[in-house]
CSV table of C-alpha atoms and ligand atoms in Angstrom, one decimal:
chain,number,residue,atom,x,y,z
A,990,MET,CA,54.6,-8.4,11.9
A,991,ASN,CA,51.8,-9.5,9.6
A,992,LEU,CA,48.3,-10.1,10.7
A,993,LEU,CA,46.1,-12.6,8.9
A,994,ILE,CA,42.4,-12.5,9.5
A,995,LYS,CA,41.0,-15.8,8.3
A,996,LYS,CA,37.6,-16.4,6.8
A,997,ALA,CA,36.0,-13.1,7.7
A,998,SER,CA,32.7,-12.2,6.2
A,999,LEU,CA,33.0,-9.0,4.1
A,1000,ILE,CA,30.0,-7.0,3.1
A,1001,LYS,CA,29.5,-6.7,-0.7
A,1002,THR,CA,26.8,-4.6,-2.3
A,1003,GLY,CA,24.7,-4.8,-5.4
A,1004,PRO,CA,23.0,-7.1,-4.4
A,1005,GLU,CA,24.0,-7.0,-0.7
A,1006,ARG,CA,25.7,-10.2,0.4
A,1007,LEU,CA,28.5,-11.5,2.6
A,1008,GLU,CA,31.7,-13.0,1.0
A,1009,VAL,CA,34.0,-15.1,3.1
A,1010,LEU,CA,37.6,-14.0,2.5
A,1011,ASP,CA,41.0,-13.8,4.2
A,1012,VAL,CA,42.6,-10.4,4.8
A,1013,LEU,CA,46.3,-10.0,5.2
A,1014,ILE,CA,47.6,-6.9,7.0
A,1015,SER,CA,51.2,-5.9,6.7
A,1016,GLY,CA,52.5,-2.9,8.6
A,1017,GLU,CA,49.8,-0.2,8.5
A,1018,GLU,CA,48.1,-1.4,5.3
A,1019,ILE,CA,45.9,-4.1,3.9
A,1020,LYS,CA,48.3,-6.2,1.8
A,1021,GLU,CA,46.0,-8.8,0.3
A,1022,ILE,CA,42.3,-9.9,0.2
A,1023,GLY,CA,41.5,-13.3,-1.1
A,1024,GLN,CA,40.8,-16.9,-0.4
A,1025,ASP,CA,43.2,-19.2,1.5
A,1026,ILE,CA,46.0,-16.6,1.8
A,1027,LEU,CA,49.2,-18.1,3.2
A,1028,SER,CA,51.5,-16.0,5.2
A,1029,PRO,CA,54.1,-17.9,7.2
A,1030,GLY,CA,54.9,-16.2,10.5
A,1031,ALA,CA,51.8,-14.0,10.5
A,1032,SER,CA,49.7,-13.9,13.6
A,1033,ILE,CA,46.3,-15.5,12.8
A,1034,ILE,CA,42.9,-14.3,13.8
A,1035,GLU,CA,40.1,-16.8,13.2
A,1036,ALA,CA,37.1,-14.8,12.1
A,1037,GLN,CA,34.6,-17.4,10.9
A,1038,GLY,CA,31.1,-16.0,11.1
A,1039,LYS,CA,32.3,-12.5,12.0
A,1040,ILE,CA,31.8,-9.4,9.9
A,1041,LEU,CA,34.9,-7.4,8.9
A,1042,VAL,CA,34.2,-3.8,8.0
A,1043,LEU,CA,36.1,-0.5,7.5
A,1044,GLY,CA,37.0,1.0,10.9
A,1045,LEU,CA,33.9,2.8,12.2
A,1046,ILE,CA,33.9,6.6,12.2
A,1047,ASP,CA,32.1,8.7,14.7
A,1048,ALA,CA,31.8,12.2,13.3
A,1049,HIS,CA,30.5,13.9,16.4
A,1050,VAL,CA,32.1,13.5,19.8
A,1051,HIS,CA,33.1,15.7,22.7
A,1052,PHE,CA,36.5,14.7,24.3
A,1053,ARG,CA,36.5,17.8,26.6
A,1054,GLU,CA,40.2,18.5,26.2
A,1055,PRO,CA,41.4,21.1,26.7
A,1056,GLY,CA,39.8,22.5,29.8
A,1057,GLN,CA,37.4,19.9,31.1
A,1058,GLU,CA,39.5,16.8,31.5
A,1059,TYR,CA,37.6,15.8,34.6
A,1060,LYS,CA,34.7,14.9,32.2
A,1061,GLU,CA,36.9,13.2,29.5
A,1062,ASP,CA,40.3,13.6,27.9
A,1063,LEU,CA,41.9,12.6,24.6
A,1064,ARG,CA,43.1,9.3,26.1
A,1065,THR,CA,39.9,8.1,27.8
A,1066,GLY,CA,37.8,9.3,24.9
A,1067,SER,CA,39.9,7.4,22.5
A,1068,PHE,CA,39.7,4.3,24.7
A,1069,ALA,CA,36.0,4.5,24.7
A,1070,ALA,CA,36.0,4.9,20.9
A,1071,ALA,CA,38.3,1.9,20.4
A,1072,ALA,CA,36.3,-0.3,22.8
A,1073,GLY,CA,33.2,0.6,20.9
A,1074,GLY,CA,34.7,-0.4,17.5
A,1075,PHE,CA,35.5,3.2,16.3
A,1076,THR,CA,38.9,3.8,14.6
A,1077,THR,CA,38.3,7.4,13.8
A,1078,VAL,CA,36.5,10.3,15.6
A,1079,ILE,CA,35.9,13.9,14.8
A,1080,ALA,CA,35.7,16.1,17.9
A,1081,GLU,CA,33.5,19.2,18.3
A,1082,PRO,CA,35.4,22.4,19.1
A,1083,ASN,CA,33.4,23.6,22.2
A,1084,THR,CA,36.3,22.9,24.6
A,1085,THR,CA,37.5,25.4,27.1
A,1086,PRO,CA,38.8,27.5,25.4
A,1087,PRO,CA,37.1,26.6,22.2
A,1088,ILE,CA,39.1,25.6,19.1
A,1089,ASP,CA,38.8,28.9,17.3
A,1090,THR,CA,42.4,29.6,16.2
A,1091,THR,CA,45.0,27.6,14.3
A,1092,VAL,CA,47.3,27.6,17.3
A,1093,ARG,CA,44.7,26.0,19.5
A,1094,LEU,CA,43.8,23.5,16.7
A,1095,GLN,CA,47.4,22.6,16.1
A,1096,ARG,CA,48.1,22.2,19.8
A,1097,LEU,CA,45.1,19.9,20.1
A,1098,LEU,CA,46.0,17.8,17.1
A,1099,ASP,CA,49.6,17.5,18.5
A,1100,ARG,CA,48.4,16.3,21.8
A,1101,ALA,CA,46.0,13.8,20.2
A,1102,LYS,CA,48.9,12.3,18.3
A,1103,LYS,CA,50.5,11.4,21.6
A,1104,LYS,CA,47.4,10.5,23.6
A,1105,SER,CA,44.7,9.1,21.2
A,1106,LEU,CA,44.6,5.4,20.3
A,1107,VAL,CA,42.3,6.1,17.4
A,1108,ASN,CA,42.5,8.6,14.5
A,1109,PHE,CA,41.6,11.9,15.9
A,1110,TYR,CA,40.2,14.8,13.9
A,1111,SER,CA,38.7,18.0,15.0
A,1112,LYS,CA,36.2,20.6,13.8
A,1113,ALA,CA,36.9,24.3,14.5
A,1114,ALA,CA,34.6,27.0,15.7
A,1115,ILE,CA,32.4,29.0,13.3
A,1116,SER,CA,32.7,32.1,15.5
A,1117,ARG,CA,35.4,33.5,17.7
A,1118,LYS,CA,35.0,32.3,21.3
A,1119,MET,CA,31.9,30.6,20.0
A,1120,MET,CA,30.0,33.8,20.8
A,1121,GLY,CA,28.1,34.0,17.5
A,1122,LYS,CA,29.5,37.5,16.8
A,1123,SER,CA,32.5,37.3,14.4
A,1124,LEU,CA,33.8,34.6,12.1
A,1125,THR,CA,37.0,32.6,12.8
A,1126,ASP,CA,39.7,32.5,10.2
A,1127,ILE,CA,38.0,29.6,8.4
A,1128,SER,CA,40.5,29.2,5.5
A,1129,ARG,CA,43.5,29.0,7.8
A,1130,LEU,CA,41.7,26.6,10.1
A,1131,LYS,CA,40.9,24.4,7.2
A,1132,GLU,CA,44.6,24.5,6.1
A,1133,ALA,CA,45.5,23.5,9.7
A,1134,GLY,CA,43.4,20.4,9.4
A,1135,ALA,CA,39.9,21.3,10.6
A,1136,ARG,CA,37.4,18.9,9.1
A,1137,ALA,CA,34.3,21.1,9.5
A,1138,ILE,CA,33.2,24.3,11.3
A,1139,SER,CA,30.7,24.1,14.1
A,1140,ASP,CA,29.6,26.1,17.1
A,1141,ASP,CA,28.2,22.9,18.6
A,1142,GLY,CA,26.3,23.5,21.8
A,1143,ASN,CA,25.0,26.8,20.4
A,1144,PRO,CA,23.2,27.7,17.2
A,1145,VAL,CA,24.4,30.6,15.1
A,1146,PRO,CA,21.8,33.2,15.9
A,1147,SER,CA,22.9,35.7,13.3
A,1148,GLN,CA,21.7,35.0,9.8
A,1149,ARG,CA,24.4,37.2,8.4
A,1150,LEU,CA,27.2,35.4,10.2
A,1151,MET,CA,25.8,32.1,9.1
A,1152,ARG,CA,25.6,33.2,5.5
A,1153,ASN,CA,29.2,34.5,5.7
A,1154,ALA,CA,30.3,31.2,7.3
A,1155,LEU,CA,28.7,29.3,4.4
A,1156,ILE,CA,30.3,31.5,1.8
A,1157,LYS,CA,33.7,31.1,3.4
A,1158,GLY,CA,33.1,27.3,3.8
A,1159,LYS,CA,32.3,27.0,0.1
A,1160,GLU,CA,35.4,29.0,-0.8
A,1161,CYS,CA,37.6,26.7,1.3
A,1162,GLY,CA,35.8,23.5,0.7
A,1163,ILE,CA,34.9,22.8,4.3
A,1164,PRO,CA,31.4,21.8,5.5
A,1165,VAL,CA,29.5,23.9,8.0
A,1166,THR,CA,27.8,21.8,10.7
A,1167,PRO,CA,25.4,23.9,12.7
A,1168,HIS,CA,23.8,22.8,16.0
A,1169,CYS,CA,20.2,23.7,15.3
A,1170,GLU,CA,18.6,24.2,18.6
A,1171,GLU,CA,17.9,27.3,20.7
A,1172,SER,CA,20.2,27.1,23.6
A,1173,GLY,CA,19.5,28.8,26.9
A,1174,PHE,CA,22.1,31.5,26.1
A,1175,TYR,CA,20.4,32.2,22.8
A,1176,ARG,CA,16.9,32.0,24.0
A,1177,GLU,CA,17.6,34.6,26.6
A,1178,GLU,CA,19.2,36.9,24.1
A,1179,ILE,CA,16.2,36.6,21.7
A,1180,LEU,CA,13.7,37.2,24.5
A,1181,ARG,CA,15.7,40.3,25.6
A,1182,LYS,CA,15.5,41.6,22.0
A,1183,GLN,CA,11.8,40.9,21.8
A,1184,GLU,CA,11.2,42.7,25.1
A,1185,LYS,CA,13.0,45.8,23.7
A,1186,LEU,CA,10.9,45.7,20.5
A,1187,GLY,CA,7.7,45.2,22.6
A,1188,GLN,CA,6.9,41.9,20.9
A,1189,ARG,CA,6.5,38.7,22.9
A,1190,SER,CA,6.0,35.2,21.6
A,1191,SER,CA,3.3,33.4,23.6
A,1192,ASN,CA,5.6,30.4,23.8
A,1193,PRO,CA,9.1,31.2,25.2
A,1194,LEU,CA,10.4,28.0,23.5
A,1195,MET,CA,9.3,29.4,20.2
A,1196,PRO,CA,10.8,32.8,20.0
A,1197,TYR,CA,10.6,35.0,16.9
A,1198,SER,CA,13.6,35.7,14.7
A,1199,SER,CA,14.5,39.3,13.8
A,1200,SER,CA,12.5,38.8,10.6
A,1201,GLY,CA,9.4,37.9,12.7
A,1202,ILE,CA,9.4,34.2,11.6
A,1203,PRO,CA,9.0,31.9,14.6
A,1204,PHE,CA,11.9,29.4,15.2
A,1205,THR,CA,10.2,26.1,16.0
A,1206,SER,CA,13.3,25.1,18.0
A,1207,GLU,CA,15.6,23.2,15.6
A,1208,ALA,CA,13.3,23.1,12.5
A,1209,GLY,CA,13.3,26.9,12.1
A,1210,PHE,CA,17.1,27.0,12.2
A,1211,ILE,CA,17.4,24.1,9.7
A,1212,LYS,CA,15.0,25.9,7.4
A,1213,ARG,CA,17.0,29.1,7.5
A,1214,ASP,CA,20.3,27.3,7.1
A,1215,VAL,CA,19.3,25.1,4.1
A,1216,GLU,CA,17.9,28.2,2.4
A,1217,LEU,CA,21.3,29.9,3.0
A,1218,ALA,CA,23.1,26.9,1.8
A,1219,GLU,CA,20.9,26.8,-1.3
A,1220,ARG,CA,21.7,30.5,-2.1
A,1221,THR,CA,25.4,30.2,-1.4
A,1222,GLY,CA,25.9,26.7,-2.9
A,1223,ALA,CA,27.8,25.7,0.3
A,1224,SER,CA,27.9,22.3,1.9
A,1225,LEU,CA,25.8,22.1,5.0
A,1226,HIS,CA,25.8,19.2,7.5
A,1227,ILE,CA,23.0,19.2,10.1
A,1228,SER,CA,24.0,17.7,13.4
A,1229,HIS,CA,21.7,15.5,15.5
A,1230,VAL,CA,18.3,15.8,13.8
A,1231,SER,CA,15.5,15.2,16.2
A,1232,LEU,CA,12.2,16.4,14.7
A,1233,ALA,CA,9.8,15.0,12.0
A,1234,LYS,CA,9.6,18.6,10.7
A,1235,SER,CA,13.4,18.8,10.4
A,1236,VAL,CA,13.5,15.5,8.4
A,1237,GLU,CA,10.8,17.0,6.1
A,1238,ILE,CA,12.7,20.2,5.5
A,1239,ILE,CA,16.0,18.3,4.7
A,1240,ALA,CA,14.1,15.9,2.4
A,1241,GLU,CA,12.7,18.8,0.4
A,1242,ALA,CA,16.0,20.6,0.3
A,1243,LYS,CA,17.7,17.4,-1.0
A,1244,LYS,CA,15.1,17.2,-3.7
A,1245,ARG,CA,15.9,20.7,-4.8
A,1246,GLY,CA,19.6,19.8,-5.0
A,1247,VAL,CA,20.8,21.7,-1.9
A,1248,LYS,CA,24.1,20.3,-0.7
A,1249,VAL,CA,22.8,19.3,2.6
A,1250,THR,CA,23.6,16.1,4.7
A,1251,ALA,CA,22.4,15.2,8.1
A,1252,GLU,CA,23.1,13.0,11.1
A,1253,ALA,CA,21.1,11.3,13.8
A,1254,THR,CA,22.2,10.0,17.1
A,1255,PRO,CA,21.2,6.6,18.7
A,1256,HIS,CA,19.4,8.5,21.5
A,1257,HIS,CA,17.2,10.5,19.1
A,1258,LEU,CA,16.5,7.3,17.2
A,1259,LEU,CA,15.6,5.1,20.1
A,1260,LEU,CA,14.4,7.3,23.1
A,1261,THR,CA,11.3,9.5,23.6
A,1262,GLU,CA,10.7,12.5,25.8
A,1263,LYS,CA,8.5,10.2,27.9
A,1264,MET,CA,11.4,7.8,28.5
A,1265,ALA,CA,13.7,10.8,29.3
A,1266,LYS,CA,11.4,11.7,32.2
A,1267,GLU,CA,11.7,8.2,33.6
A,1268,ILE,CA,15.4,8.0,33.1
A,1269,GLY,CA,16.2,11.4,34.5
A,1270,PRO,CA,19.1,13.8,33.9
A,1271,ASP,CA,21.2,11.0,32.2
A,1272,ALA,CA,18.7,11.4,29.3
A,1273,LYS,CA,18.9,15.2,29.3
A,1274,VAL,CA,20.2,16.2,25.9
A,1275,ASN,CA,20.2,19.2,23.5
A,1276,PRO,CA,18.2,19.0,21.3
A,1277,PRO,CA,15.9,17.2,23.7
A,1278,LEU,CA,14.3,13.8,23.2
A,1279,ARG,CA,11.0,14.1,21.3
A,1280,SER,CA,7.7,12.4,20.7
A,1281,GLU,CA,7.2,8.9,19.4
A,1282,GLU,CA,6.1,10.4,16.0
A,1283,ASP,CA,9.4,12.4,15.8
A,1284,VAL,CA,11.4,9.3,16.7
A,1285,ALA,CA,9.6,7.3,14.0
A,1286,ALA,CA,10.2,10.1,11.4
A,1287,VAL,CA,13.9,10.3,12.2
A,1288,LYS,CA,14.2,6.5,11.9
A,1289,GLU,CA,12.4,6.6,8.6
A,1290,GLY,CA,14.5,9.5,7.4
A,1291,LEU,CA,17.6,7.4,8.2
A,1292,ALA,CA,16.3,4.4,6.3
A,1293,ARG,CA,15.4,6.6,3.3
A,1294,GLY,CA,18.8,8.2,3.2
A,1295,ILE,CA,17.5,11.7,4.1
A,1296,ILE,CA,19.6,11.4,7.2
A,1297,ASP,CA,23.0,10.3,5.9
A,1298,ILE,CA,25.0,9.2,9.0
A,1299,ILE,CA,24.8,8.0,12.5
A,1300,ALA,CA,26.9,9.8,15.1
A,1301,SER,CA,26.9,9.4,18.9
A,1302,ASP,CA,27.3,13.0,20.0
A,1303,HIS,CA,29.3,11.4,22.8
A,1304,ALA,CA,29.0,14.1,25.5
A,1305,PRO,CA,30.5,13.1,28.9
A,1306,HIS,CA,29.8,14.9,32.2
A,1307,SER,CA,30.9,14.1,35.7
A,1308,ALA,CA,28.6,12.0,38.0
A,1309,GLU,CA,28.2,14.9,40.3
A,1310,GLU,CA,27.0,17.2,37.4
A,1311,LYS,CA,24.5,14.6,36.2
A,1312,SER,CA,23.2,13.9,39.7
A,1313,ARG,CA,21.8,17.5,40.0
A,1314,PRO,CA,18.1,18.1,39.6
A,1315,TRP,CA,16.9,18.0,36.0
A,1316,ASP,CA,16.9,21.8,35.4
A,1317,GLN,CA,20.4,22.2,36.7
A,1318,ALA,CA,22.1,19.1,35.1
A,1319,PRO,CA,24.1,19.7,32.0
A,1320,PHE,CA,23.0,18.5,28.5
A,1321,GLY,CA,24.5,15.4,26.9
A,1322,VAL,CA,24.8,11.7,26.9
A,1323,ILE,CA,27.7,9.4,26.2
A,1324,GLY,CA,27.6,7.0,23.3
A,1325,LEU,CA,30.9,5.6,21.9
A,1326,GLU,CA,30.6,2.3,23.7
A,1327,THR,CA,27.0,1.7,22.9
A,1328,THR,CA,26.3,3.1,19.5
A,1329,LEU,CA,27.3,0.0,17.4
A,1330,GLY,CA,25.4,-2.4,19.7
A,1331,LEU,CA,22.3,-0.2,19.7
A,1332,VAL,CA,22.4,0.2,15.9
A,1333,LEU,CA,22.8,-3.6,15.3
A,1334,THR,CA,20.1,-4.5,17.9
A,1335,PHE,CA,17.4,-1.9,17.2
A,1336,LEU,CA,18.0,-0.8,13.6
A,1337,VAL,CA,19.6,-3.8,11.7
A,1338,ARG,CA,17.8,-6.7,13.5
A,1339,PRO,CA,14.3,-5.3,12.9
A,1340,ASP,CA,15.3,-4.6,9.3
A,1341,ILE,CA,15.0,-0.8,9.5
A,1342,LEU,CA,18.5,-0.6,8.0
A,1343,THR,CA,20.3,-3.4,6.1
A,1344,LEU,CA,23.7,-4.3,7.6
A,1345,SER,CA,25.5,-2.5,4.7
A,1346,GLN,CA,23.3,0.6,5.1
A,1347,ALA,CA,24.1,0.8,8.8
A,1348,ILE,CA,27.8,0.3,8.3
A,1349,GLU,CA,28.0,2.8,5.4
A,1350,LYS,CA,26.4,5.4,7.7
A,1351,MET,CA,29.2,4.9,10.1
A,1352,THR,CA,32.1,4.5,7.6
A,1353,VAL,CA,32.2,5.6,4.0
A,1354,ILE,CA,29.5,8.3,4.2
A,1355,PRO,CA,30.9,10.3,7.1
A,1356,ALA,CA,34.4,9.8,5.4
A,1357,ARG,CA,33.0,11.4,2.3
A,1358,ILE,CA,31.2,14.3,4.1
A,1359,PHE,CA,34.2,15.2,6.1
A,1360,GLY,CA,36.8,14.5,3.4
A,1361,LEU,CA,38.5,11.7,5.3
A,1362,ASP,CA,39.0,9.4,2.2
A,1363,VAL,CA,41.9,11.5,1.1
A,1364,LEU,CA,43.6,10.5,4.3
A,1365,GLY,CA,43.5,6.8,3.6
A,1366,VAL,CA,40.1,6.0,5.1
A,1367,GLY,CA,38.2,4.4,2.3
A,1368,GLU,CA,37.3,1.0,0.8
A,1369,LEU,CA,38.4,-2.3,2.1
A,1370,LYS,CA,41.0,-3.0,-0.6
A,1371,PRO,CA,44.7,-3.8,-0.9
A,1372,ASP,CA,47.0,-0.8,-0.1
A,1373,ALA,CA,44.3,0.9,1.9
A,1374,LYS,CA,45.1,1.8,5.5
A,1375,ALA,CA,44.3,-1.1,7.8
A,1376,ASP,CA,41.7,0.6,9.9
A,1377,LEU,CA,39.2,-2.2,10.5
A,1378,THR,CA,36.5,-3.4,12.8
A,1379,LEU,CA,35.5,-7.0,13.3
A,1380,ILE,CA,31.9,-7.5,14.5
A,1381,ASP,CA,30.2,-10.4,16.1
A,1382,LEU,CA,26.5,-10.0,15.2
A,1383,ASP,CA,25.3,-12.7,17.6
A,1384,LYS,CA,27.2,-11.6,20.7
A,1385,LYS,CA,24.7,-10.8,23.5
A,1386,TRP,CA,25.8,-8.3,26.2
A,1387,LYS,CA,24.4,-5.9,28.7
A,1388,VAL,CA,25.2,-2.2,28.9
A,1389,ASP,CA,27.0,-1.6,32.2
A,1390,VAL,CA,28.3,2.0,32.6
A,1391,ASN,CA,30.8,0.8,35.2
A,1392,GLN,CA,32.6,-1.1,32.5
A,1393,PHE,CA,33.1,1.9,30.3
A,1394,TYR,CA,36.4,3.5,29.5
A,1395,SER,CA,34.8,6.9,29.1
A,1396,LYS,CA,34.9,8.9,32.3
A,1397,GLY,CA,31.3,9.7,31.7
A,1398,ARG,CA,28.6,7.5,33.2
A,1399,ASN,CA,25.7,9.5,31.7
A,1400,CYS,CA,24.3,6.8,29.6
A,1401,PRO,CA,20.5,6.5,29.2
A,1402,PHE,CA,20.9,2.9,28.0
A,1403,ASN,CA,22.5,1.5,31.1
A,1404,GLY,CA,21.2,-2.0,31.8
A,1405,TRP,CA,19.9,-2.6,28.3
A,1406,GLY,CA,20.5,-6.0,26.7
A,1407,LEU,CA,22.1,-5.7,23.2
A,1408,GLN,CA,23.1,-8.2,20.5
A,1409,GLY,CA,26.1,-7.4,18.3
A,1410,LYS,CA,29.4,-6.0,19.3
A,1411,ALA,CA,32.8,-5.0,18.0
A,1412,ILE,CA,35.2,-7.8,19.0
A,1413,LEU,CA,38.4,-6.4,17.4
A,1414,THR,CA,39.4,-2.8,16.6
A,1415,ILE,CA,42.4,-2.3,14.4
A,1416,VAL,CA,44.0,1.1,13.8
A,1417,ALA,CA,46.7,1.3,11.2
A,1418,GLY,CA,47.4,-2.4,11.4
A,1419,ARG,CA,47.6,-2.5,15.1
A,1420,ILE,CA,45.0,-4.2,17.3
A,1421,VAL,CA,43.9,-1.6,19.9
A,1422,ALA,CA,40.8,-3.3,21.4
A,1423,LYS,CA,39.6,-6.9,21.7
A,1424,ASP,CA,36.1,-7.8,22.7
A,1425,GLY,CA,35.5,-4.3,24.1
A,1426,THR,CA,38.7,-4.3,26.1
A,1427,ILE,CA,41.7,-2.1,25.3
A,1428,VAL,CA,44.8,-4.2,24.7
A,1429,PRO,CA,46.6,-4.1,28.1
A,1430,GLU,CA,50.1,-3.1,26.8
A,1431,LEU,CA,48.5,0.0,25.3
A,1432,ILE,CA,46.8,1.1,28.5
A,1433,TYR,CA,50.1,1.5,30.2
A,1434,ALA,CA,52.0,2.8,27.2
B,1410,ZN,ZN1,24.9,19.9,19.4
B,1411,ZN,ZN1,27.5,17.8,20.3
């Protein structure tokens, strides 16, 4: 059946403006965009005053399947995505076991076809078992559909391994997306090495690399990785940037022509370490929340295009895990059901980003970085796949974790008042969520 969206506002650029148009969807595709389209028998959606955009893409999520389905699974994760206005997600490979072979990747993608309401893509691990020791078979993983390679949750401690990953990534045309933060696992390893060598950094959070250069948590890794990307000519995408220093390094690298892109999360854009202490373990993330100056710098980097995309790093944990004391609670916050509202309320309303900038950072730019346009995610135009999100910019609502589809309740924004929400999520021509609620017949399907 045809679907006719009447009088929706479409974002046009150069100069940025809204144009009121009808959009006719037939089957899985956009059939026509124009004024006063007639389509007898089509089901009509009145969209006056609402913004129709390409389906939102979240390029960094953790759906925990396989292995930790008590935290989230492909179905509940995809429900959370659809409810939040996302039609496409790219999952991180740090599942149990990690996605480090083509068999595991294929099995995951097959399962997602059956269970996910939204388009589901996955990254694959950089190193086998994500142990940072030997490379996975990157070219075969790319052939099997991996959209990037990542050891998310852990940095890649070995410079040689990272260089080889970048060389392979360039050869196969797949971006490398490091998690630039010293994890507990890695910190201990570095400290053990230093002990052996008889050197000791005065600050255990600032260990020294094998070359004697201190890693200032993420910034040191980013510096190393952009230099390796520069030497190898590979594409590097930096996950969840959180420090002013990191923004500076990425800005300089971009100026030199390094093929580096970067992402920021709503929590690193809106919360500080001081707020994390007040909120408790629900705000415990890796990299951690930072100072006000860092938050301001990440925001400015986003506005200036140094940080290319917004991604949630949706990382669900069980209520029991997050109720542990701070030092024992796991890292991560959920984000799929709040990201759009937070971006519209705190970045677009105060004019930090224009509406089109914000939407591009959640649609065309991630699609370009991760090569999704070849799969039909692209411009709003006839014959394109009908992955669409209809947004009500005025809608006021309150974040309530108990209303979430995600199994996770670890949301540091619980209780916040927001303005702006996805009121319709359409995947391949099919309405999957209305006003933040999954279409009932799909829940039981
Ligand atoms: Zn990470
Ligand atoms: Zn992550």
